[in-house]
Tab-separated table of C-alpha atoms in Angstrom:
chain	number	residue	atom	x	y	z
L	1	UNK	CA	-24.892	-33.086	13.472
L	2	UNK	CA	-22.201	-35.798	12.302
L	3	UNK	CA	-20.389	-37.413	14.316
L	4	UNK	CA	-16.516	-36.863	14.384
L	5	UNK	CA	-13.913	-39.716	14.189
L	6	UNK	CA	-10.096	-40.127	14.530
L	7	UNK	CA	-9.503	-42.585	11.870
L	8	UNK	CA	-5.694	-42.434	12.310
L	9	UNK	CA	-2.632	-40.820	14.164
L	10	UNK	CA	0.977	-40.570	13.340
L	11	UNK	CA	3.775	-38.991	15.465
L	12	UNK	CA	7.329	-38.042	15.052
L	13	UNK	CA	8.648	-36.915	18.540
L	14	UNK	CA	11.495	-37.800	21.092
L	15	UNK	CA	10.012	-41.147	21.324
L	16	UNK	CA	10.070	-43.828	18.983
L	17	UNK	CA	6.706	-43.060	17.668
L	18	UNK	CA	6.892	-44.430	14.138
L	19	UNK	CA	7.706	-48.102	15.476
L	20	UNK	CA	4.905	-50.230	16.304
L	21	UNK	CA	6.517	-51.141	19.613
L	22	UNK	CA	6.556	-48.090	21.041
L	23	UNK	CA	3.953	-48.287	23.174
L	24	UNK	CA	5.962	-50.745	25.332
L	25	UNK	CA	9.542	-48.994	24.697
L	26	UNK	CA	8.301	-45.600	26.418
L	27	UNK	CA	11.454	-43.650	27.957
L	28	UNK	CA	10.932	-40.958	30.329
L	29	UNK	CA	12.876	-37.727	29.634
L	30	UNK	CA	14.244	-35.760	32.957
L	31	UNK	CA	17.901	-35.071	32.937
L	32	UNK	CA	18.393	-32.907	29.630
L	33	UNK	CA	17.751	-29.009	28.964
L	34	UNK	CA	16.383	-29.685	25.174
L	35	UNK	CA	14.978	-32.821	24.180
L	36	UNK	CA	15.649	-33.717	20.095
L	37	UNK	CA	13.113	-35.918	18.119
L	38	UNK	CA	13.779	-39.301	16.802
L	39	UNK	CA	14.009	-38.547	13.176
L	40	UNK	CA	12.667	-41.012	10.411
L	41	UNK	CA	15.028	-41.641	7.192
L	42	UNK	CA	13.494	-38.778	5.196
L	43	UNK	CA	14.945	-39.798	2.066
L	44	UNK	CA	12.005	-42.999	2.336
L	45	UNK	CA	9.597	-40.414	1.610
L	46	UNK	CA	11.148	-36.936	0.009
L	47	UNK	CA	13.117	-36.441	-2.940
L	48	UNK	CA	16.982	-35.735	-1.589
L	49	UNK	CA	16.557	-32.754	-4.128
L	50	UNK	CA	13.957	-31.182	-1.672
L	51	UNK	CA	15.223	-32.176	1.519
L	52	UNK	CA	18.060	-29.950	1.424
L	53	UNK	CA	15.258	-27.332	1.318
L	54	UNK	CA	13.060	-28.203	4.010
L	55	UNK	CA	13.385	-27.160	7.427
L	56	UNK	CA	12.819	-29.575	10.421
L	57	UNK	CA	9.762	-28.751	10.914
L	58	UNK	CA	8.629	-29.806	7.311
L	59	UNK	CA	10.179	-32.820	6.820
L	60	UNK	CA	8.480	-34.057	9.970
L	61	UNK	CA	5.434	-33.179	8.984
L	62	UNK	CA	5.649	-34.432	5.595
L	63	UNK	CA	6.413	-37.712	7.003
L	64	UNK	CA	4.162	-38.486	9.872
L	65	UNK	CA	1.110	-36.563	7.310
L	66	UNK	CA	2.158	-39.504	4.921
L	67	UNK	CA	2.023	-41.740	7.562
L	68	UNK	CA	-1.494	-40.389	8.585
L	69	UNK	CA	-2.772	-40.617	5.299
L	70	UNK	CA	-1.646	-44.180	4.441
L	71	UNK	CA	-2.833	-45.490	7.508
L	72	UNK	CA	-6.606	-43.935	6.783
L	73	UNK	CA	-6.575	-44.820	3.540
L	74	UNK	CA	-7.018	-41.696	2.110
L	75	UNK	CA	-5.120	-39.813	-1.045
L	76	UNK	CA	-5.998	-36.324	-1.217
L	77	UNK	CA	-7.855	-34.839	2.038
L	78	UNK	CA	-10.968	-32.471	1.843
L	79	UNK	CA	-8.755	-29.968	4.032
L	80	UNK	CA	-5.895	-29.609	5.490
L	81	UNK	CA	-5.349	-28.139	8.805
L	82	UNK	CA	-2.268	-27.596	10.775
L	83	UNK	CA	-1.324	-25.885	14.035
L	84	UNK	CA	1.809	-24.405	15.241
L	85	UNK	CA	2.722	-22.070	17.450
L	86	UNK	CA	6.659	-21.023	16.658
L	87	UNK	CA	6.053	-22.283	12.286
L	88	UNK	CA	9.602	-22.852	10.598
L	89	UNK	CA	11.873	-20.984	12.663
L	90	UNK	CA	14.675	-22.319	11.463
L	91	UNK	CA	14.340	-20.226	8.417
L	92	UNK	CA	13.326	-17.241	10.139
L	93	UNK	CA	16.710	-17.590	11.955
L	94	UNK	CA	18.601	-17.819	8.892
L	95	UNK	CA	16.780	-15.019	7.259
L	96	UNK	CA	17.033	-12.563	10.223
L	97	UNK	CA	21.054	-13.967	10.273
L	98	UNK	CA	21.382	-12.866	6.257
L	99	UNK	CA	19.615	-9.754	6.819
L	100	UNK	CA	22.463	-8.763	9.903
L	101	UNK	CA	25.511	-9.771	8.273
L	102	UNK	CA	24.955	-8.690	4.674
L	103	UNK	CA	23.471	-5.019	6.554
L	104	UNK	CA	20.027	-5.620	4.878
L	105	UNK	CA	21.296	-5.577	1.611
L	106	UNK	CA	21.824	-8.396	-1.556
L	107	UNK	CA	19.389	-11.004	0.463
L	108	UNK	CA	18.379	-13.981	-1.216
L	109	UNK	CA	14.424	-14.104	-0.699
L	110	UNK	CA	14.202	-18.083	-0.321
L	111	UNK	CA	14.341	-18.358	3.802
L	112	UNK	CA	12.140	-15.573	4.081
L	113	UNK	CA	9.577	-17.579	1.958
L	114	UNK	CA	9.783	-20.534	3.802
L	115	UNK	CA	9.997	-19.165	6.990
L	116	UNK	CA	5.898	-18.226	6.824
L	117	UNK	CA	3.983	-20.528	9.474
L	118	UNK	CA	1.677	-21.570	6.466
L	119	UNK	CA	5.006	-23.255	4.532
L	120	UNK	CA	3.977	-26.385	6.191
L	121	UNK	CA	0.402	-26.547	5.569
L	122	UNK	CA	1.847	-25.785	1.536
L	123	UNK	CA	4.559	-28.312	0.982
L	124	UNK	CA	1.722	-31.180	2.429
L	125	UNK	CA	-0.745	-29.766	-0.132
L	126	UNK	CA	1.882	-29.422	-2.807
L	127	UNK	CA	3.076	-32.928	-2.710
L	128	UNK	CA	-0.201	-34.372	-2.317
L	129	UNK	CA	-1.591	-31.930	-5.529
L	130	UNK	CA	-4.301	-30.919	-2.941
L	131	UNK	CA	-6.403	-27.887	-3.917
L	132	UNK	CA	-8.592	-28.019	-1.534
L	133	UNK	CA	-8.998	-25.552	1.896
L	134	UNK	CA	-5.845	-25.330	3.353
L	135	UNK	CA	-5.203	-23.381	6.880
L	136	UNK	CA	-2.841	-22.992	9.501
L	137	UNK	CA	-3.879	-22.241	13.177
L	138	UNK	CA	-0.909	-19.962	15.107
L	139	UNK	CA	-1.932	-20.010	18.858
L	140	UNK	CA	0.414	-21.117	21.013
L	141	UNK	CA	-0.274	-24.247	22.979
L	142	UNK	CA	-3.654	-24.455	21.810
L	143	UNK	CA	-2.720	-24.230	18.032
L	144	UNK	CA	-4.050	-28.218	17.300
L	145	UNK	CA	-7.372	-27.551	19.380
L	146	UNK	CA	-8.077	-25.022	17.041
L	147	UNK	CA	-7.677	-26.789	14.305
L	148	UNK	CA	-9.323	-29.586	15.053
L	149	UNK	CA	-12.504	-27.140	16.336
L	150	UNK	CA	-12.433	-26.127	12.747
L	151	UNK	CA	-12.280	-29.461	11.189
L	152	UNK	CA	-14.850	-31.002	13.582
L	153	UNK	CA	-16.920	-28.077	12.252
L	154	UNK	CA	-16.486	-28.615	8.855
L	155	UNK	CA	-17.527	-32.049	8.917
L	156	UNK	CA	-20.653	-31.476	11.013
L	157	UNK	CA	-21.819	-28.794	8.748
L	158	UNK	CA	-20.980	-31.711	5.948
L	159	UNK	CA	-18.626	-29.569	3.895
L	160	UNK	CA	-16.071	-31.998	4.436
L	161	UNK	CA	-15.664	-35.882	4.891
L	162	UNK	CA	-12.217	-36.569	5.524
L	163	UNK	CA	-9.644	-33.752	6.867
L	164	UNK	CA	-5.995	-34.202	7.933
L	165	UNK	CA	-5.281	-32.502	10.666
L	166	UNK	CA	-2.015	-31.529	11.968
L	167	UNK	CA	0.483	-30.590	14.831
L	168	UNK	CA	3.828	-29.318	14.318
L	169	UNK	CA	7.123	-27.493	16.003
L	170	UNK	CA	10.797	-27.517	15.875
L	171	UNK	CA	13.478	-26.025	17.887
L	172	UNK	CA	16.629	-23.938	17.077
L	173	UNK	CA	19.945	-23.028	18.779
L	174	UNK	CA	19.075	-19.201	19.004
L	175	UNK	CA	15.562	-19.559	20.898
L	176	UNK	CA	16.451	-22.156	22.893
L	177	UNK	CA	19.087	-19.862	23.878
L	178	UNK	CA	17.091	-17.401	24.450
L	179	UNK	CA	14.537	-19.277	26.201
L	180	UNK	CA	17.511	-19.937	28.992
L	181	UNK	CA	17.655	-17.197	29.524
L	182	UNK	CA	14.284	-15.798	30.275
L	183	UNK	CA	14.133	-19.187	32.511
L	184	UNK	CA	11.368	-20.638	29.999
L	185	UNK	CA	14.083	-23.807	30.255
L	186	UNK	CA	15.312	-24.971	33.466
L	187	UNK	CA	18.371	-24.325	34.825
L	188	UNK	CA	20.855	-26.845	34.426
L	189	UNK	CA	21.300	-27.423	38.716
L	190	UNK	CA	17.518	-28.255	38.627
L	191	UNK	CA	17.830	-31.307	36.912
L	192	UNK	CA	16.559	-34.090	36.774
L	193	UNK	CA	13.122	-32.933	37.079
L	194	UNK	CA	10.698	-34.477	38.678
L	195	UNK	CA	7.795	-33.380	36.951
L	196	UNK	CA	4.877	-34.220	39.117
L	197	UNK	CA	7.082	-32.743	42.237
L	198	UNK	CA	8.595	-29.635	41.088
L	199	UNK	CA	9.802	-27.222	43.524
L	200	UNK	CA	11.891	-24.967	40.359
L	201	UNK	CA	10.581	-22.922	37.231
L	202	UNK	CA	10.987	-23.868	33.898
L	203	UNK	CA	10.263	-26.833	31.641
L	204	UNK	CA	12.955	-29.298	29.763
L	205	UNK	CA	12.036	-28.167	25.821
L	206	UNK	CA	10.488	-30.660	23.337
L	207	UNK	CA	9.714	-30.623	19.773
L	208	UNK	CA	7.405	-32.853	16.872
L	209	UNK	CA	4.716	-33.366	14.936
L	210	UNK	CA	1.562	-35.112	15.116
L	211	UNK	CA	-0.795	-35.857	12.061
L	212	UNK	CA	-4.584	-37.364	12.129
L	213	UNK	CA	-7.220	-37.815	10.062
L	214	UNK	CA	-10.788	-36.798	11.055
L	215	UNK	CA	-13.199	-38.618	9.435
L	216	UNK	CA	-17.217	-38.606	8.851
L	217	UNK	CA	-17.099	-41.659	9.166
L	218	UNK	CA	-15.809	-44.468	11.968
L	219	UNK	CA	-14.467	-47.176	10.330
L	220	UNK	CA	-12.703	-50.654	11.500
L	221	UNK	CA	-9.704	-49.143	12.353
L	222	UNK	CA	-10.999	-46.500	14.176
L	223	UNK	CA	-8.764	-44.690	17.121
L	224	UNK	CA	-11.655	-42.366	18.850
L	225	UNK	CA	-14.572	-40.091	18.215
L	226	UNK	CA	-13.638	-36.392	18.961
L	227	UNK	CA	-16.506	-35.033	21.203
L	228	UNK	CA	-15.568	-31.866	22.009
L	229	UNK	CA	-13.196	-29.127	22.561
L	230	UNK	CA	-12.891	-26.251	24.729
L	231	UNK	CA	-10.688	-23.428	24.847
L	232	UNK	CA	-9.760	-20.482	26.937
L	233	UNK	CA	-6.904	-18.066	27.118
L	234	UNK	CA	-6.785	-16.825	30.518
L	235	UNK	CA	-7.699	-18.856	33.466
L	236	UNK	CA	-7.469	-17.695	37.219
L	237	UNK	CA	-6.202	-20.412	39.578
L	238	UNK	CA	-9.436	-20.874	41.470
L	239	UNK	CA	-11.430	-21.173	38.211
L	240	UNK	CA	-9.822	-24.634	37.105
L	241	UNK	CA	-12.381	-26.253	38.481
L	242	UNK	CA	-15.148	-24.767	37.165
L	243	UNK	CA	-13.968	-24.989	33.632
L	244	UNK	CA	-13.764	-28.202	33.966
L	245	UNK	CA	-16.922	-28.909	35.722
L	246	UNK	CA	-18.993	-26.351	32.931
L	247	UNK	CA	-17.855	-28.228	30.122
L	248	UNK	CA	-18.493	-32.323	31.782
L	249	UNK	CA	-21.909	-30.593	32.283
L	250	UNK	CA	-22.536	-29.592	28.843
L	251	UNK	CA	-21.274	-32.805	26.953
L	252	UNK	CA	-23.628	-34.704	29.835
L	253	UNK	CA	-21.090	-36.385	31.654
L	254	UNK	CA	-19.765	-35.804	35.210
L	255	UNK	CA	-16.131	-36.187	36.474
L	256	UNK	CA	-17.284	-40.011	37.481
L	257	UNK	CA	-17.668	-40.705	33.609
L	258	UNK	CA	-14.097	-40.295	32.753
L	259	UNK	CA	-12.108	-43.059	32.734
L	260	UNK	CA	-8.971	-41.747	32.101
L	261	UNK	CA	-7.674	-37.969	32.547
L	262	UNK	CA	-4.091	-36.809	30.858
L	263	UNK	CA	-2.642	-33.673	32.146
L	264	UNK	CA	-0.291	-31.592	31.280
L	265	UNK	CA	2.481	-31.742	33.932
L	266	UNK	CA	6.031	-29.788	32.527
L	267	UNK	CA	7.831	-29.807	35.808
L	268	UNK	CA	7.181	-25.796	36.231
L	269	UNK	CA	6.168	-25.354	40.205
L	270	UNK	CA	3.729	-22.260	39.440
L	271	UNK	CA	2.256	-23.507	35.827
L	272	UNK	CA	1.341	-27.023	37.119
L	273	UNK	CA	-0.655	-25.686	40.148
L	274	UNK	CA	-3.758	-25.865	37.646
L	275	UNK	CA	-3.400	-29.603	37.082
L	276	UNK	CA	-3.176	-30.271	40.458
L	277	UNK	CA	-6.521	-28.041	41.318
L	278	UNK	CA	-7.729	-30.692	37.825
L	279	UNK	CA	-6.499	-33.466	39.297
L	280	UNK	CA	-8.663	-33.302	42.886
L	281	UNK	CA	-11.673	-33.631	40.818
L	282	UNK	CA	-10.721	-36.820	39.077
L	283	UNK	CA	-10.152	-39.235	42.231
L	284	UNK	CA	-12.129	-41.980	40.595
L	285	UNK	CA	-10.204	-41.663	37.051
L	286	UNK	CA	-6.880	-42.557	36.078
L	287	UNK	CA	-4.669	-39.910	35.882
L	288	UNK	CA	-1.698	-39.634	33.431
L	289	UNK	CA	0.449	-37.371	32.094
L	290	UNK	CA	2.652	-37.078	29.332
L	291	UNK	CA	5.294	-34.461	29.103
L	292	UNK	CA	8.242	-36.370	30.703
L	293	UNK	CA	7.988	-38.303	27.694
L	294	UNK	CA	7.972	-35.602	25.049
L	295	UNK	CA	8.853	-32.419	26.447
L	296	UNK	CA	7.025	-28.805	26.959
L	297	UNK	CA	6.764	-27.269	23.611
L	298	UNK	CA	3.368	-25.163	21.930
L	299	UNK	CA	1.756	-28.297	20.247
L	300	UNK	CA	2.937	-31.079	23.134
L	301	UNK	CA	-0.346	-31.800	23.007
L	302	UNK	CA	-0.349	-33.670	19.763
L	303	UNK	CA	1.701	-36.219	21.578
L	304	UNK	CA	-1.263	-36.637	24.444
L	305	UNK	CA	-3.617	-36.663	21.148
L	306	UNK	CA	-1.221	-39.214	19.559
L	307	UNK	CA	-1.202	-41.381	23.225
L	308	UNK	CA	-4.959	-40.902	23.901
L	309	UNK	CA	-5.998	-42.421	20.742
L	310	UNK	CA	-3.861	-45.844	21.191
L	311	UNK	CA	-4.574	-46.379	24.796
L	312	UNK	CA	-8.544	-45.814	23.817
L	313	UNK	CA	-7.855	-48.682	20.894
L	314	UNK	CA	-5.537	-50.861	23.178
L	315	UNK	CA	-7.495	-50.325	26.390
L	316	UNK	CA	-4.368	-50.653	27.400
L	317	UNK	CA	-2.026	-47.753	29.530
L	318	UNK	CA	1.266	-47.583	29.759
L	319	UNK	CA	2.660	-47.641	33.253
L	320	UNK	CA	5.105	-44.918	33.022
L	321	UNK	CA	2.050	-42.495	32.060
L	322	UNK	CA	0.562	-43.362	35.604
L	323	UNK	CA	-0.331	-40.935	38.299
L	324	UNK	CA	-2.319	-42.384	40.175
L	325	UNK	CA	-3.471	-46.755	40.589
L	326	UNK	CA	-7.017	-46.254	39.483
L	327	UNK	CA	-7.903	-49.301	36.896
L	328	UNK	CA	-11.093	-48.843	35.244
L	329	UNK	CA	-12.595	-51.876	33.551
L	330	UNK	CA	-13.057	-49.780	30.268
L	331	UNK	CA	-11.678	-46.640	28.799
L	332	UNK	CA	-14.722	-45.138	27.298
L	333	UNK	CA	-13.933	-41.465	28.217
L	334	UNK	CA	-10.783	-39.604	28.478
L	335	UNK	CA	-10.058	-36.032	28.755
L	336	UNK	CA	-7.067	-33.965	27.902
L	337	UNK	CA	-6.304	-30.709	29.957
L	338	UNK	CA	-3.039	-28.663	28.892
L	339	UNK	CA	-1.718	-25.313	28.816
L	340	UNK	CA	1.606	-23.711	28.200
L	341	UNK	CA	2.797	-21.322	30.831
L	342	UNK	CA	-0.620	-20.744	32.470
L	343	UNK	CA	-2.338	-19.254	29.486
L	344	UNK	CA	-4.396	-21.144	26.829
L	345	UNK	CA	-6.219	-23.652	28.458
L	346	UNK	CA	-7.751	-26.731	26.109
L	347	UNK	CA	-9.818	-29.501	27.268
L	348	UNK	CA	-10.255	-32.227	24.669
L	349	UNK	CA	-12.671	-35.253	25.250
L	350	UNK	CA	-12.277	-38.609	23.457
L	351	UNK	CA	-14.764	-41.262	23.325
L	352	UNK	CA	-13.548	-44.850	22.530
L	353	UNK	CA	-14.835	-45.209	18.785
């Protein structure tokens, strides 16, 4: 069985992701309902013809995958993978919009085409002139797991050597409206959160896009080696830390072996009772978390991904990820534990390349 690497990572999110300094220029995020994404010049990298085309959600992706790419060294992918759980909903907006005013009649078919989940996964492959498997993963907050289970697999079973591998969602007016008001956001009087602390329901909204390449083979550049990958959909409360324990146990390790945990923490009092039951088992491991810095959305985890791999090639954390004061000589091992809402629980574990 090969071995699976991370031999690069690119982010677009509400932190300044694309600079190279931005793993000392880390603002925390507590005061605003929706959180917006720091967007690149898109006109660096896409044709002005095509951008007025794209949703969000695809120019984002078409950046930081270019980004991903470049920085691997790689032209044209064995695969590409992406995960999302919401797709471009900006064009399904518009399209369900056309279809109300014009009473279902005279519509124009062009949102409704790129309002598919797999439009992303498409315009990457089209611009690169990449024929090769292409696949988009829809499940929720585990949507990048997934598709890096299926990469991971591909490579060990040595039908691929090099995949890009992809995380991606974007936010519109309508369903974040809509989101207020089945209290998925927080209420306005309940901020600024604090997320570790919360005593209120609902989560301030993020949105991005995280791109890596999975490799065969490690290289000098290097982020991580992806060990493993666990998922679940439903999870009882007293079952965290089992789930936790089975899968240390099966990769050989125990909770002692992980030098750094990163959990999920929104700032949603019943959701976050899981990392808390986590985080009792890790007292010897520094514990981080992430989602003050880029907000609650399906694939927020792409941004822990994104963090997990520099801090494993720095050695380095950044104090505003802290939880806890535990300093471990070496980050060898770190494990990623998230979930949206209390359903789909991953665990990801990264081993320093």
């Amino acid at each position: 069985m090969s071995a699976v690497y991370i031999n690069s990572a690119a982010c677009i999110s509400v932190q300044d992701t694309l600079n190279d300094n931005f793993f000392d220029n880390l603002q925390p995020q507590n005061s605003s309902q929706v959180l917006k994404v720091i967007q690149p010049n898109y006109k660096e990298f896409i044709p002005p013809a095509m951008i007025r085309r794209m949703s969000k959600t695809v120019k984002m992706s078409s950046v930081a995958s270019n980004y991903a790419l470049k920085e691997a060294g790689i032209e044209n992918p064995d695969a590409i993978i992406v995960g999302t759980g919401m797709g471009c909903s900006q064009d399904s907006e518009r399209f369900l919009k056309n279809v109300l005013e014009n009473n279902e009649e005279f519509l124009t078919p062009t949102f409704f085409i790129q309002s598919t989940h797999n439009t992303v996964s498409g315009q990457i492959a089209l611009g690169l002139r990449c024929h090769a498997y292409n696949f988009t993963y829809v499940n929720t907050s585990s949507s990048l797991e997934f598709s890096m289970l299926d990469a991971k697999l591909q490579i060990n079973d040595d039908e691929a050597e090099n995949i890009l591998v992809g995380s991606t969602d974007e936010q519109t007016d309508r369903t974040m409206e809509l989101y207020k008001l089945n209290k998925t956001i927080k209420k306005e009087e309940n901020l600024p959160v604090d997320y570790l602390n919360s005593t209120t329901e609902g989560v301030i909204w993020g949105e991005g896009s995280s791109f890596f390449v999975l490799g065969k083979d490690k290289t000098e550049d290097s982020y991580a080696q992806l060990k493993d990958i666990q998922i679940v959909n439903k999870l009882d409360l007293d079952e965290t830390e089992k789930f936790i324990e089975d899968f240390l146990v099966k990769n050989n390790l125990t909770t002692n072996d992980i030098d750094a945990m990163i959990l999920g923490f929104s700032g949603d009092s019943e959701s976050d009772s899981y990392y808390k039951n986590a985080s009792e088992l890790f007292q010897n491991s520094s514990q981080l978390y992430f989602k003050h810095l880029s907000g609650e959305f399906n694939t927020a985890s792409g941004f822990s991904t994104f963090m997990a791999c520099h801090i494993l090639k720095k050695q380095e954390i950044p104090e505003v990820m802290r939880i806890n004061s535990v300093n471990n000589s070496e980050i060898k091992n770190i494990l990623l534990y998230n979930h949206l809402g209390g359903n789909d629980h991953s665990l990801v574990l990264l081993e320093k390349a």
